[in-house]
Short mmCIF file of C-alpha atoms in Angstrom, two decimals:
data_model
loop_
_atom_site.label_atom_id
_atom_site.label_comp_id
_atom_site.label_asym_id
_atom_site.label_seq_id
_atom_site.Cartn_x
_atom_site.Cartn_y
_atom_site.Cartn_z
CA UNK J 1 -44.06 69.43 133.77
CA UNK J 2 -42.25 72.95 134.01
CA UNK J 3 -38.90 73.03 135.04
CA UNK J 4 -37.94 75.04 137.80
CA UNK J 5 -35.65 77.87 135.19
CA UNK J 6 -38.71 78.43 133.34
CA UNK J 7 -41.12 79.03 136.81
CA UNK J 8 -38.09 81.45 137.70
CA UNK J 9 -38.55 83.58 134.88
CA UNK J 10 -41.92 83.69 134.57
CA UNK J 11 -42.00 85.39 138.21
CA UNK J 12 -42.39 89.13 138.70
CA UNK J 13 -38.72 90.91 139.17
CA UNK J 14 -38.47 93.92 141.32
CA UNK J 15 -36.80 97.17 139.68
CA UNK J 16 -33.55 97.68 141.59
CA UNK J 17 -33.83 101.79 141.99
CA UNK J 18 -30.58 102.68 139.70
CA UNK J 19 -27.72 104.54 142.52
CA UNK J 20 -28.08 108.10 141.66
CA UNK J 21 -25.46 110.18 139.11
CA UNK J 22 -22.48 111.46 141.12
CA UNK J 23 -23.08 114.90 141.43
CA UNK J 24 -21.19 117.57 139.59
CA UNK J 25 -18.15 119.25 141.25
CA UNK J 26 -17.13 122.26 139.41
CA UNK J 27 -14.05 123.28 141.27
CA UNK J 28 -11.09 121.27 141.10
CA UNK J 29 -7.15 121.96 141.59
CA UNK J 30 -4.63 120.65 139.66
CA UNK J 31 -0.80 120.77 140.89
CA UNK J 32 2.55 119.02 140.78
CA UNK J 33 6.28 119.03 140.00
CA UNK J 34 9.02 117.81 138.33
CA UNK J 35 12.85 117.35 138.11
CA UNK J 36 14.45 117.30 134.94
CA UNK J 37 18.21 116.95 133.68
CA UNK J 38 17.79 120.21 131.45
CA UNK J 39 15.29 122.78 131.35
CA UNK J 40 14.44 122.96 127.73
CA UNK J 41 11.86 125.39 126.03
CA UNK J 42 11.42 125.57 121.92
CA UNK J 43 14.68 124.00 121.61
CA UNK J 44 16.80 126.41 123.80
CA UNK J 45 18.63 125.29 127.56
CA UNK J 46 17.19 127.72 129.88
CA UNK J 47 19.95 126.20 132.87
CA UNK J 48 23.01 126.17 130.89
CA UNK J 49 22.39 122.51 130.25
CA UNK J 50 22.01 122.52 134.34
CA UNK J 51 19.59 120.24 136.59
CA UNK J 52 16.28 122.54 136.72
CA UNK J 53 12.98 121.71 138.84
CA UNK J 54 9.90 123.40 138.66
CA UNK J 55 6.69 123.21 140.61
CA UNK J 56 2.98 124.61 139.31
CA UNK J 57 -0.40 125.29 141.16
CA UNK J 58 -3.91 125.24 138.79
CA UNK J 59 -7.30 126.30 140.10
CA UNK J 60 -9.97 125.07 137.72
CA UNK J 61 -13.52 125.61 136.87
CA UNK J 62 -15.46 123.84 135.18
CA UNK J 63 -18.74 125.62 134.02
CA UNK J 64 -20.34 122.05 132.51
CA UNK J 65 -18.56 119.07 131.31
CA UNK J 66 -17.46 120.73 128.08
CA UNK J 67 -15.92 123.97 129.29
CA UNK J 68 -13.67 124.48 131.83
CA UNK J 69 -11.70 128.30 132.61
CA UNK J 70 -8.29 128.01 134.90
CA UNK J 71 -5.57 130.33 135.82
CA UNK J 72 -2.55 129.00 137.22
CA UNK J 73 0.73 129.75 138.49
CA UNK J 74 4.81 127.71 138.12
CA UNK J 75 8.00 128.60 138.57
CA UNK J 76 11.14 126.74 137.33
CA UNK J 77 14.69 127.28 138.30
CA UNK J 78 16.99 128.41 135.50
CA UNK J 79 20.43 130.28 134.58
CA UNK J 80 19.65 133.03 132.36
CA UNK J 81 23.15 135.46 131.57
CA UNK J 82 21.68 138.45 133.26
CA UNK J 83 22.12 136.39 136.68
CA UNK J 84 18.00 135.93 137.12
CA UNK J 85 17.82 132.36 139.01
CA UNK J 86 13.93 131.41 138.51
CA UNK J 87 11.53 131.62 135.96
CA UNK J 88 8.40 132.26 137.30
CA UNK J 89 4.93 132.27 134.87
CA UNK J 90 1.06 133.72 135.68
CA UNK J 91 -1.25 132.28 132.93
CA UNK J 92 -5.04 132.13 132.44
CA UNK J 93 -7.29 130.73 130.03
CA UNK J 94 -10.53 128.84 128.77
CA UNK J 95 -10.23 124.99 127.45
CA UNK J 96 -13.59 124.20 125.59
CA UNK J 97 -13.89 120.80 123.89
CA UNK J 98 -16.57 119.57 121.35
CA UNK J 99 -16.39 116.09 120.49
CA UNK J 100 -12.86 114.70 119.54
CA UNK J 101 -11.55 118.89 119.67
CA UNK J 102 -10.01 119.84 122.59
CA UNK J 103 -9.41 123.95 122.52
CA UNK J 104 -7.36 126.01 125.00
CA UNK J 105 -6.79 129.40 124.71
CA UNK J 106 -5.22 132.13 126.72
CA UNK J 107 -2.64 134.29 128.09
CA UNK J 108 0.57 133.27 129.66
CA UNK J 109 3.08 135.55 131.69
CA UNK J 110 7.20 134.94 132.15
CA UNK J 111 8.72 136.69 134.56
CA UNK J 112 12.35 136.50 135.97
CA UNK J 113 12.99 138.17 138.75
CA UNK J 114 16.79 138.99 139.99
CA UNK J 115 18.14 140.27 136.74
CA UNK J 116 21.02 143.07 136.56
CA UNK J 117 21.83 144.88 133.54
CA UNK J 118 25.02 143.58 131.37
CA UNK J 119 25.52 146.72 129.28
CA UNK J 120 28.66 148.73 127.11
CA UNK J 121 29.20 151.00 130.18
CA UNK J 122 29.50 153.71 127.84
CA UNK J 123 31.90 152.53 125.38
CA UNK J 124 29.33 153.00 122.43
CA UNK J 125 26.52 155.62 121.82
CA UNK J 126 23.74 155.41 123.37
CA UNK J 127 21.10 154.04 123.15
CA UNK J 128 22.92 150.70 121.69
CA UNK J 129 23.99 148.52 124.68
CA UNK J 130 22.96 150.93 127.02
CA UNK J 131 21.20 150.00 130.37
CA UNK J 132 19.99 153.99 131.19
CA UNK J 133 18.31 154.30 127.48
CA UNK J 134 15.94 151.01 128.51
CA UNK J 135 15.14 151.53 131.98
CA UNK J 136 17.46 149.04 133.29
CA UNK J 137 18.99 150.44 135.84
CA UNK J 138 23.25 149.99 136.81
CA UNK J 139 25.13 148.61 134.53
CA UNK J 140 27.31 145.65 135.73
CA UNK J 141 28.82 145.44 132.60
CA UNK J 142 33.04 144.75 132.45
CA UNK J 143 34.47 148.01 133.41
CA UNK J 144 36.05 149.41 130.06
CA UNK J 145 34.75 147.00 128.18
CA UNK J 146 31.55 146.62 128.80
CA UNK J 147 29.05 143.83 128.27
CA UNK J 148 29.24 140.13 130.39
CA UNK J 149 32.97 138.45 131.68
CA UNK J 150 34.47 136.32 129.53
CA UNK J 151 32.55 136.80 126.02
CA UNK J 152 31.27 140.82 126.56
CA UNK J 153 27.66 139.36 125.79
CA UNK J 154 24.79 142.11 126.69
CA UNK J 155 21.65 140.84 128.72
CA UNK J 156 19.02 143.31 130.18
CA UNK J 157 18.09 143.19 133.65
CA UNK J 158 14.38 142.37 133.01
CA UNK J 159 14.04 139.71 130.37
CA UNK J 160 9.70 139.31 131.08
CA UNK J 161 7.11 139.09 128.57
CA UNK J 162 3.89 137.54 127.76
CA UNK J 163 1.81 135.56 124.87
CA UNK J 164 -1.42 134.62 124.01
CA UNK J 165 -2.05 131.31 122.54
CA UNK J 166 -4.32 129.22 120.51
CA UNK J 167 -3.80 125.47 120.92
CA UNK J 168 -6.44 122.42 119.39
CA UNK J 169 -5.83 118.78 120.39
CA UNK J 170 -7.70 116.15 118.14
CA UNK J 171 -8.26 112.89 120.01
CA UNK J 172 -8.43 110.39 117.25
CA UNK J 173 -9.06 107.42 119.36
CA UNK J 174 -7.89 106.27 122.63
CA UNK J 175 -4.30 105.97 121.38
CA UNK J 176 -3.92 108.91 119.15
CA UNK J 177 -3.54 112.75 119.55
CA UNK J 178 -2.36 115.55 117.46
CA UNK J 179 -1.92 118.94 118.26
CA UNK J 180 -1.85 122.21 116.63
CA UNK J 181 0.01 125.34 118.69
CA UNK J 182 0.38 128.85 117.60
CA UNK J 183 1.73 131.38 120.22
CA UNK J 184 2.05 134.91 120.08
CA UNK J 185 4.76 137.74 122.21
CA UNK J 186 4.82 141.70 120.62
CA UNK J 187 8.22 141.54 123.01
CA UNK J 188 9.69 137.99 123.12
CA UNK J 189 12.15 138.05 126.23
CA UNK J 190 11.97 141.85 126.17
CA UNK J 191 14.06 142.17 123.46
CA UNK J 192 12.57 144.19 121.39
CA UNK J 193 12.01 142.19 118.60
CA UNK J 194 8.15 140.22 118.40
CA UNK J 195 7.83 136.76 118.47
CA UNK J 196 5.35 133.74 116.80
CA UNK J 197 5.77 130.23 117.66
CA UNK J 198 3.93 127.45 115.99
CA UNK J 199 3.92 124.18 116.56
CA UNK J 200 2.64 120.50 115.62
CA UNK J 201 2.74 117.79 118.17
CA UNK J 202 1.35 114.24 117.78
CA UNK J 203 1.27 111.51 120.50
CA UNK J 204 0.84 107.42 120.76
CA UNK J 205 -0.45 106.06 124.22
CA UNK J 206 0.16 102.38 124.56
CA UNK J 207 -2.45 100.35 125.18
CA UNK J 208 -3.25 100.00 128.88
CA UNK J 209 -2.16 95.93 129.26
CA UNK J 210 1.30 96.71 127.34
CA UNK J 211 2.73 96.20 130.57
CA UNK J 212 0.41 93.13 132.07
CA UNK J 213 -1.46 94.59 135.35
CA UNK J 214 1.91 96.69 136.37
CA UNK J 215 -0.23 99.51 136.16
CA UNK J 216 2.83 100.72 134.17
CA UNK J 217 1.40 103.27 130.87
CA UNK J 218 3.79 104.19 128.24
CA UNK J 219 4.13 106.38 125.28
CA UNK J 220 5.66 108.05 121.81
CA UNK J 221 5.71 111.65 121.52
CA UNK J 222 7.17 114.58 119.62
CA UNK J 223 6.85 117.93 118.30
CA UNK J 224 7.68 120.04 115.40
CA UNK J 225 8.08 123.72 115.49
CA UNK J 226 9.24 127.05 114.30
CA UNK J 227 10.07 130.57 116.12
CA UNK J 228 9.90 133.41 114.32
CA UNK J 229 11.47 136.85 115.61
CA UNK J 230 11.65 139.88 114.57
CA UNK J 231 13.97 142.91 114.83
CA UNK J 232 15.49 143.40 118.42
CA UNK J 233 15.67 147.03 120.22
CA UNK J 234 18.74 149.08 120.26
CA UNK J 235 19.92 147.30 122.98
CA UNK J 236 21.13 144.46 121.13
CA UNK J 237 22.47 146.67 118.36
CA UNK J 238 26.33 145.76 116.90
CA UNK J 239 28.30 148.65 116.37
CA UNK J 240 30.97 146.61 114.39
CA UNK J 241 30.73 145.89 110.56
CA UNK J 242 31.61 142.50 109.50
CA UNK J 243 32.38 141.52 106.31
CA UNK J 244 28.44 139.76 106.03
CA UNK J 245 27.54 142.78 107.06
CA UNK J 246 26.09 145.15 109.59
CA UNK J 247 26.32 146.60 111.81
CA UNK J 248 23.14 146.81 113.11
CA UNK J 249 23.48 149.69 115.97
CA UNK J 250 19.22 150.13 116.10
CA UNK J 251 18.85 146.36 116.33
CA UNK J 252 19.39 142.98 115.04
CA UNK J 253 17.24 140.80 113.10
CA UNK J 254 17.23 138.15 115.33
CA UNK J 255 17.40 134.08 113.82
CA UNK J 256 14.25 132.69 113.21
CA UNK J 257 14.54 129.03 113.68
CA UNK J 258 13.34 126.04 113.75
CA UNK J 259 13.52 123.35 116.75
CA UNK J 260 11.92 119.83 117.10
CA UNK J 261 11.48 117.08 119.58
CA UNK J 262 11.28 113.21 120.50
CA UNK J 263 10.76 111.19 123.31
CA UNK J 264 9.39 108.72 125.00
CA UNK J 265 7.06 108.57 128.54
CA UNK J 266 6.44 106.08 131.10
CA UNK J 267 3.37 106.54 133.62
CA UNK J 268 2.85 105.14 136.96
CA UNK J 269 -0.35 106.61 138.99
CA UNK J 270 0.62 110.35 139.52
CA UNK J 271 4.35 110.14 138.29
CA UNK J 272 5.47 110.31 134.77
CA UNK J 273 9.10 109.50 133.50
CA UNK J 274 10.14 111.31 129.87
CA UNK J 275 13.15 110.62 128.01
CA UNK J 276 13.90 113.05 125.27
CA UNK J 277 15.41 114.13 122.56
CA UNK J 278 15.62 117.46 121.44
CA UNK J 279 17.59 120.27 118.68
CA UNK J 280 17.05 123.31 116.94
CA UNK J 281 19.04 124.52 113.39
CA UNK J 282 19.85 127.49 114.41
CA UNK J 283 23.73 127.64 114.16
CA UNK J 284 26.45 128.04 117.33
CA UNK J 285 26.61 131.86 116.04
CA UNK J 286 22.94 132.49 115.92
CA UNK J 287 22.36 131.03 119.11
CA UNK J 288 24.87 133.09 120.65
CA UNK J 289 23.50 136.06 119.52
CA UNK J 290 20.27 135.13 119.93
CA UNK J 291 20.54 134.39 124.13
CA UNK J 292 23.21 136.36 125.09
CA UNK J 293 24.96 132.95 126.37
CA UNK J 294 27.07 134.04 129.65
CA UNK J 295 29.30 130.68 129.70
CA UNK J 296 30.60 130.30 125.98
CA UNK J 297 34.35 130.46 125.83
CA UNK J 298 34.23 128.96 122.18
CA UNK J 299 35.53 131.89 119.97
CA UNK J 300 36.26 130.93 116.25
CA UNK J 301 36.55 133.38 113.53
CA UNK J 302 33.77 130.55 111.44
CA UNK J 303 31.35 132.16 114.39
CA UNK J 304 31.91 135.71 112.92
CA UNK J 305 28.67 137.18 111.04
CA UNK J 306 26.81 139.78 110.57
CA UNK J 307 24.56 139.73 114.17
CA UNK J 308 27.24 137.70 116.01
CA UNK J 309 30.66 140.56 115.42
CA UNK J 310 32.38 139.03 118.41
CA UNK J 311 32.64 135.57 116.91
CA UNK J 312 31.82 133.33 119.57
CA UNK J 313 29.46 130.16 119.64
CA UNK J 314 26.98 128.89 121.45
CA UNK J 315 25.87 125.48 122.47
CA UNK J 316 22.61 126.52 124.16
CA UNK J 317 20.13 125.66 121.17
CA UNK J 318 21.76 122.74 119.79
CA UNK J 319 20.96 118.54 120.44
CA UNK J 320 20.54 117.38 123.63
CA UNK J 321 18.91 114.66 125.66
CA UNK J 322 16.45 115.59 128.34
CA UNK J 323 15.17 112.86 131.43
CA UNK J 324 12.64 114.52 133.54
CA UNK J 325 10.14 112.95 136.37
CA UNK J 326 7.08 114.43 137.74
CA UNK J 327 4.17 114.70 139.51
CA UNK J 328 0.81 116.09 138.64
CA UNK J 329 -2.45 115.76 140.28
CA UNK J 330 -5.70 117.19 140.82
CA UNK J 331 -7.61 117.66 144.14
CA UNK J 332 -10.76 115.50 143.20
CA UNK J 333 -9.09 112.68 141.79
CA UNK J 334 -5.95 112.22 144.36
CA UNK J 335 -7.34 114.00 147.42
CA UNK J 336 -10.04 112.78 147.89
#
Protein backbone atom coordinates (compact mmCIF):
# COMPACT_ATOMS: atom_id res chain seq x y z
CA UNK A 1 0.00 0.00 0.00
CA UNK A 2 1.36 3.64 -0.78
CA UNK A 3 0.48 6.25 1.40
CA UNK A 4 -1.09 9.17 0.13
CA UNK A 5 2.52 11.69 0.96
CA UNK A 6 4.41 9.44 -1.14
CA UNK A 7 1.57 9.43 -4.32
CA UNK A 8 1.85 13.35 -3.72
CA UNK A 9 5.33 13.54 -4.51
CA UNK A 10 5.65 11.29 -7.01
CA UNK A 11 3.14 13.61 -9.14
CA UNK A 12 4.37 16.04 -11.78
CA UNK A 13 4.75 19.82 -10.20
CA UNK A 14 4.18 22.73 -12.41
CA UNK A 15 7.09 25.47 -12.59
CA UNK A 16 5.62 28.59 -11.00
CA UNK A 17 7.09 31.32 -13.74
CA UNK A 18 9.55 33.27 -11.15
CA UNK A 19 7.86 37.36 -10.91
CA UNK A 20 10.21 39.23 -13.03
CA UNK A 21 13.44 41.50 -11.54
CA UNK A 22 12.21 44.99 -10.63
CA UNK A 23 13.47 47.02 -13.20
CA UNK A 24 16.30 49.45 -12.81
CA UNK A 25 15.58 53.14 -11.98
CA UNK A 26 18.57 55.22 -12.46
CA UNK A 27 17.37 58.55 -11.28
CA UNK A 28 16.63 59.09 -7.81
CA UNK A 29 16.51 62.30 -5.39
CA UNK A 30 17.66 62.43 -2.16
CA UNK A 31 16.62 65.44 0.30
CA UNK A 32 15.95 66.42 3.89
CA UNK A 33 16.66 68.61 6.93
CA UNK A 34 17.62 69.03 10.20
CA UNK A 35 17.63 71.16 13.42
CA UNK A 36 20.44 71.11 15.57
CA UNK A 37 21.42 72.92 18.98
CA UNK A 38 24.87 74.08 17.40
CA UNK A 39 26.10 74.14 14.03
CA UNK A 40 29.42 72.48 14.34
CA UNK A 41 32.01 71.85 11.45
CA UNK A 42 35.77 70.30 12.21
CA UNK A 43 35.36 71.27 15.68
CA UNK A 44 34.48 75.03 15.23
CA UNK A 45 30.62 76.75 16.17
CA UNK A 46 29.62 78.23 12.97
CA UNK A 47 26.28 80.02 15.08
CA UNK A 48 28.04 81.34 17.99
CA UNK A 49 26.98 78.25 19.85
CA UNK A 50 23.32 79.39 18.37
CA UNK A 51 20.28 77.02 17.24
CA UNK A 52 21.19 76.44 13.36
CA UNK A 53 18.91 74.43 10.74
CA UNK A 54 19.82 73.49 7.47
CA UNK A 55 17.98 71.91 4.59
CA UNK A 56 19.76 69.98 1.35
CA UNK A 57 18.40 68.84 -2.14
CA UNK A 58 20.48 65.69 -4.07
CA UNK A 59 19.78 64.63 -7.62
CA UNK A 60 21.36 61.24 -8.22
CA UNK A 61 22.34 58.99 -10.97
CA UNK A 62 23.07 55.95 -10.89
CA UNK A 63 24.89 54.60 -14.08
CA UNK A 64 24.64 50.63 -12.74
CA UNK A 65 24.39 49.39 -9.30
CA UNK A 66 28.03 50.14 -8.50
CA UNK A 67 28.39 53.74 -9.61
CA UNK A 68 26.35 56.43 -8.95
CA UNK A 69 27.36 60.55 -9.94
CA UNK A 70 25.20 63.38 -7.86
CA UNK A 71 25.41 67.04 -7.45
CA UNK A 72 23.57 68.59 -4.80
CA UNK A 73 22.78 71.69 -3.14
CA UNK A 74 22.21 72.87 1.25
CA UNK A 75 22.21 75.72 3.00
CA UNK A 76 22.50 76.10 6.83
CA UNK A 77 21.88 79.13 8.90
CA UNK A 78 24.89 80.46 10.79
CA UNK A 79 26.57 83.66 12.55
CA UNK A 80 29.77 84.25 10.98
CA UNK A 81 31.57 87.93 12.42
CA UNK A 82 31.39 89.55 9.06
CA UNK A 83 27.41 89.61 9.61
CA UNK A 84 26.80 86.74 6.64
CA UNK A 85 23.52 84.85 8.06
CA UNK A 86 23.54 81.48 5.83
CA UNK A 87 25.90 79.19 4.64
CA UNK A 88 24.98 78.02 1.52
CA UNK A 89 27.15 74.92 -0.40
CA UNK A 90 27.07 73.63 -4.41
CA UNK A 91 28.88 70.21 -4.50
CA UNK A 92 29.24 67.45 -7.13
CA UNK A 93 30.77 64.22 -7.30
CA UNK A 94 31.04 60.39 -8.25
CA UNK A 95 30.51 57.54 -5.38
CA UNK A 96 31.81 54.18 -6.90
CA UNK A 97 31.82 51.11 -4.63
CA UNK A 98 33.54 47.67 -5.20
CA UNK A 99 32.76 45.15 -2.75
CA UNK A 100 32.99 46.21 1.00
CA UNK A 101 34.75 49.94 -0.52
CA UNK A 102 32.57 52.58 -0.76
CA UNK A 103 34.46 55.72 -2.71
CA UNK A 104 33.17 59.29 -3.10
CA UNK A 105 34.94 61.85 -4.59
CA UNK A 106 34.36 65.40 -5.60
CA UNK A 107 34.10 69.02 -5.32
CA UNK A 108 32.25 70.97 -2.76
CA UNK A 109 31.45 74.84 -2.80
CA UNK A 110 30.78 77.30 0.53
CA UNK A 111 29.41 80.29 -0.06
CA UNK A 112 28.07 83.02 2.38
CA UNK A 113 26.32 85.51 1.08
CA UNK A 114 25.60 88.97 3.10
CA UNK A 115 29.08 89.63 4.30
CA UNK A 116 30.49 93.34 4.88
CA UNK A 117 34.01 94.07 5.31
CA UNK A 118 35.37 94.56 9.10
CA UNK A 119 38.65 96.30 8.25
CA UNK A 120 41.50 98.99 10.06
CA UNK A 121 39.76 101.90 8.23
CA UNK A 122 43.07 103.14 7.55
CA UNK A 123 44.75 103.09 10.77
CA UNK A 124 47.59 100.72 9.41
CA UNK A 125 49.30 100.44 5.93
CA UNK A 126 47.81 99.00 3.50
CA UNK A 127 47.39 96.26 2.39
CA UNK A 128 47.21 94.72 6.15
CA UNK A 129 43.57 94.95 7.37
CA UNK A 130 42.54 96.70 4.48
CA UNK A 131 39.13 96.05 2.73
CA UNK A 132 40.17 98.21 -0.77
CA UNK A 133 43.62 96.06 -1.13
CA UNK A 134 41.23 92.63 -1.28
CA UNK A 135 38.35 93.64 -3.20
CA UNK A 136 36.07 93.92 -0.37
CA UNK A 137 34.42 96.73 -0.78
CA UNK A 138 33.36 99.56 2.42
CA UNK A 139 34.79 99.09 5.31
CA UNK A 140 32.41 98.93 8.35
CA UNK A 141 35.12 98.73 10.52
CA UNK A 142 34.96 100.98 14.15
CA UNK A 143 35.55 104.45 13.02
CA UNK A 144 39.18 105.30 14.37
CA UNK A 145 39.79 102.18 15.35
CA UNK A 146 39.05 100.03 12.98
CA UNK A 147 38.28 96.34 12.90
CA UNK A 148 34.73 94.68 14.60
CA UNK A 149 32.84 96.43 18.03
CA UNK A 150 33.82 95.25 21.04
CA UNK A 151 37.16 93.13 20.33
CA UNK A 152 38.47 95.19 16.85
CA UNK A 153 38.50 91.57 15.20
CA UNK A 154 38.91 91.84 11.16
CA UNK A 155 36.53 89.61 8.95
CA UNK A 156 36.30 90.03 5.09
CA UNK A 157 33.14 90.51 3.44
CA UNK A 158 33.34 87.31 1.32
CA UNK A 159 34.52 84.40 3.40
CA UNK A 160 33.70 81.52 0.15
CA UNK A 161 35.84 78.83 -0.94
CA UNK A 162 35.87 75.39 -2.22
CA UNK A 163 37.56 71.72 -1.77
CA UNK A 164 37.91 68.67 -3.41
CA UNK A 165 37.74 65.52 -1.51
CA UNK A 166 38.62 61.94 -1.40
CA UNK A 167 36.59 59.89 1.09
CA UNK A 168 36.59 55.59 1.34
CA UNK A 169 34.08 53.87 3.65
CA UNK A 170 34.91 50.10 4.44
CA UNK A 171 31.78 48.17 5.40
CA UNK A 172 33.14 45.44 7.54
CA UNK A 173 29.92 43.74 8.21
CA UNK A 174 26.49 44.83 8.81
CA UNK A 175 27.48 46.57 12.06
CA UNK A 176 30.79 48.05 11.26
CA UNK A 177 32.14 51.03 9.17
CA UNK A 178 35.27 52.99 9.02
CA UNK A 179 36.06 55.83 7.13
CA UNK A 180 38.98 57.53 5.73
CA UNK A 181 38.53 61.55 4.68
CA UNK A 182 41.07 63.79 3.21
CA UNK A 183 39.86 67.27 1.98
CA UNK A 184 41.56 69.81 0.18
CA UNK A 185 40.93 74.22 -0.06
CA UNK A 186 44.11 76.39 -1.88
CA UNK A 187 41.91 79.33 0.08
CA UNK A 188 40.23 77.94 3.24
CA UNK A 189 37.49 80.64 4.16
CA UNK A 190 39.23 83.07 1.80
CA UNK A 191 41.80 83.74 3.97
CA UNK A 192 44.56 83.42 2.26
CA UNK A 193 46.16 80.77 3.83
CA UNK A 194 45.45 76.83 2.15
CA UNK A 195 43.84 74.31 3.92
CA UNK A 196 43.99 70.09 4.32
CA UNK A 197 41.65 68.29 6.45
CA UNK A 198 41.90 64.64 7.18
CA UNK A 199 39.93 62.63 8.93
CA UNK A 200 39.13 58.98 10.41
CA UNK A 201 35.64 58.09 11.34
CA UNK A 202 34.41 54.64 12.50
CA UNK A 203 30.75 53.67 13.25
CA UNK A 204 28.69 50.72 15.25
CA UNK A 205 24.98 50.12 14.08
CA UNK A 206 23.05 48.16 16.61
CA UNK A 207 21.58 45.28 15.66
CA UNK A 208 18.11 45.77 14.19
CA UNK A 209 15.96 43.87 17.29
CA UNK A 210 18.03 46.02 20.00
CA UNK A 211 14.92 47.71 20.44
CA UNK A 212 12.20 44.63 20.06
CA UNK A 213 9.91 45.48 16.83
CA UNK A 214 9.95 49.46 17.85
CA UNK A 215 11.38 49.88 14.63
CA UNK A 216 13.71 52.04 16.81
CA UNK A 217 17.80 51.70 15.18
CA UNK A 218 20.56 53.00 17.21
CA UNK A 219 24.20 53.70 17.04
CA UNK A 220 28.05 54.67 18.22
CA UNK A 221 29.91 57.02 16.22
CA UNK A 222 32.92 59.32 16.15
CA UNK A 223 35.60 60.92 14.31
CA UNK A 224 39.13 61.91 14.54
CA UNK A 225 40.69 64.69 12.65
CA UNK A 226 43.25 67.29 11.92
CA UNK A 227 43.19 70.82 9.94
CA UNK A 228 46.07 72.02 8.66
CA UNK A 229 46.45 75.80 7.44
CA UNK A 230 48.73 77.62 6.10
CA UNK A 231 49.86 81.27 5.99
CA UNK A 232 46.87 83.81 5.80
CA UNK A 233 46.87 86.98 3.27
CA UNK A 234 47.76 90.39 4.37
CA UNK A 235 44.54 90.89 5.51
CA UNK A 236 44.93 89.14 8.64
CA UNK A 237 48.40 90.58 9.15
CA UNK A 238 49.31 92.01 13.02
CA UNK A 239 51.08 95.08 12.96
CA UNK A 240 51.94 94.79 16.75
CA UNK A 241 55.05 92.85 18.10
CA UNK A 242 54.49 90.78 21.07
CA UNK A 243 56.91 89.55 23.16
CA UNK A 244 56.37 85.68 21.31
CA UNK A 245 56.79 87.48 18.56
CA UNK A 246 55.58 88.97 15.33
CA UNK A 247 54.24 90.85 14.00
CA UNK A 248 53.15 89.34 11.11
CA UNK A 249 51.89 92.47 8.83
CA UNK A 250 51.95 90.01 5.31
CA UNK A 251 50.06 87.31 7.20
CA UNK A 252 49.71 84.95 9.96
CA UNK A 253 50.48 81.41 10.20
CA UNK A 254 47.29 80.37 11.10
CA UNK A 255 46.83 77.23 14.06
CA UNK A 256 46.75 74.01 12.68
CA UNK A 257 44.70 71.90 14.92
CA UNK A 258 43.30 69.12 15.76
CA UNK A 259 39.42 68.44 16.61
CA UNK A 260 37.53 65.13 17.37
CA UNK A 261 34.09 63.82 17.94
CA UNK A 262 31.54 61.39 19.80
CA UNK A 263 28.11 60.64 19.78
CA UNK A 264 25.50 58.64 19.70
CA UNK A 265 22.26 58.21 17.01
CA UNK A 266 18.85 56.99 17.26
CA UNK A 267 16.80 56.13 13.94
CA UNK A 268 13.18 55.97 13.40
CA UNK A 269 12.01 55.54 9.53
CA UNK A 270 13.21 58.88 7.91
CA UNK A 271 14.22 60.77 11.20
CA UNK A 272 17.45 60.44 12.97
CA UNK A 273 18.24 61.85 16.56
CA UNK A 274 22.30 62.53 17.33
CA UNK A 275 23.66 63.41 20.55
CA UNK A 276 27.20 64.61 20.48
CA UNK A 277 30.11 65.42 21.77
CA UNK A 278 32.59 67.42 20.29
CA UNK A 279 36.33 69.69 20.92
CA UNK A 280 39.24 70.78 19.24
CA UNK A 281 42.96 71.72 21.05
CA UNK A 282 43.37 74.59 19.62
CA UNK A 283 43.67 77.16 22.53
CA UNK A 284 41.02 80.29 23.42
CA UNK A 285 43.88 82.53 21.67
CA UNK A 286 44.26 80.51 18.57
CA UNK A 287 40.76 80.22 18.06
CA UNK A 288 40.30 83.77 18.29
CA UNK A 289 42.63 84.50 15.84
CA UNK A 290 41.84 81.89 13.83
CA UNK A 291 37.76 82.98 13.25
CA UNK A 292 37.78 86.38 13.82
CA UNK A 293 35.12 85.67 16.78
CA UNK A 294 32.67 88.90 16.77
CA UNK A 295 31.14 88.12 20.42
CA UNK A 296 34.30 87.46 22.70
CA UNK A 297 34.52 89.98 25.48
CA UNK A 298 37.11 87.65 27.33
CA UNK A 299 40.40 89.74 27.23
CA UNK A 300 43.30 88.32 29.43
CA UNK A 301 46.83 89.24 29.00
CA UNK A 302 47.43 84.80 29.18
CA UNK A 303 45.50 85.29 25.54
CA UNK A 304 48.40 87.55 24.31
CA UNK A 305 50.74 85.79 21.55
CA UNK A 306 52.31 86.15 18.75
CA UNK A 307 49.06 85.86 16.03
CA UNK A 308 46.51 86.87 18.72
CA UNK A 309 48.32 90.85 19.78
CA UNK A 310 44.97 91.96 21.11
CA UNK A 311 44.77 89.29 23.77
CA UNK A 312 41.38 88.13 23.71
CA UNK A 313 39.91 84.47 23.77
CA UNK A 314 37.71 82.60 22.13
CA UNK A 315 35.28 79.91 23.00
CA UNK A 316 34.22 79.04 19.43
CA UNK A 317 36.51 75.82 18.95
CA UNK A 318 36.44 74.46 22.29
CA UNK A 319 33.99 71.33 23.97
CA UNK A 320 30.62 71.34 23.42
CA UNK A 321 27.58 69.13 23.19
CA UNK A 322 25.59 69.04 20.01
CA UNK A 323 21.61 67.41 19.76
CA UNK A 324 20.45 67.58 16.26
CA UNK A 325 17.21 65.82 14.47
CA UNK A 326 16.64 65.27 10.89
CA UNK A 327 15.16 64.14 8.03
CA UNK A 328 16.56 62.58 4.93
CA UNK A 329 14.94 60.77 2.19
CA UNK A 330 15.08 59.79 -1.26
CA UNK A 331 12.31 59.96 -3.95
CA UNK A 332 12.18 56.12 -4.77
CA UNK A 333 12.18 54.84 -1.44
CA UNK A 334 9.69 57.46 0.44
CA UNK A 335 7.74 58.78 -2.54
CA UNK A 336 6.77 56.34 -3.99
Amino acid sequence: MVSGSALAADMAVKAVKAPPPAPFEPWDIAFGGAIMSDYIFRGVTQSNHKPSVAAYFEPRYNVNKDVQLYVGTSAESISFPNRAAAEVDIYGGIRPTFGIFAFDFGVWGYLYPGGQCFGAQGTVPAPTNNCASFGQGIDFGVPGIGGLPINGNFAKRNASFYEGYAKLNININDQWTVGFNEFYSPNFLNLGAWGNYSSITAKWTAPSTIFGSSGVGMYISGEFGRQWLGTSDAFYGTTVATAFGGPFPNGIPEPSYNTWNVGVGFTYKVFTLDLRYSDTNLSKASCNAFTSDYSTTSFSPSNITAINPGGFGSNWCGAAGVAKLSADLTAITNLK
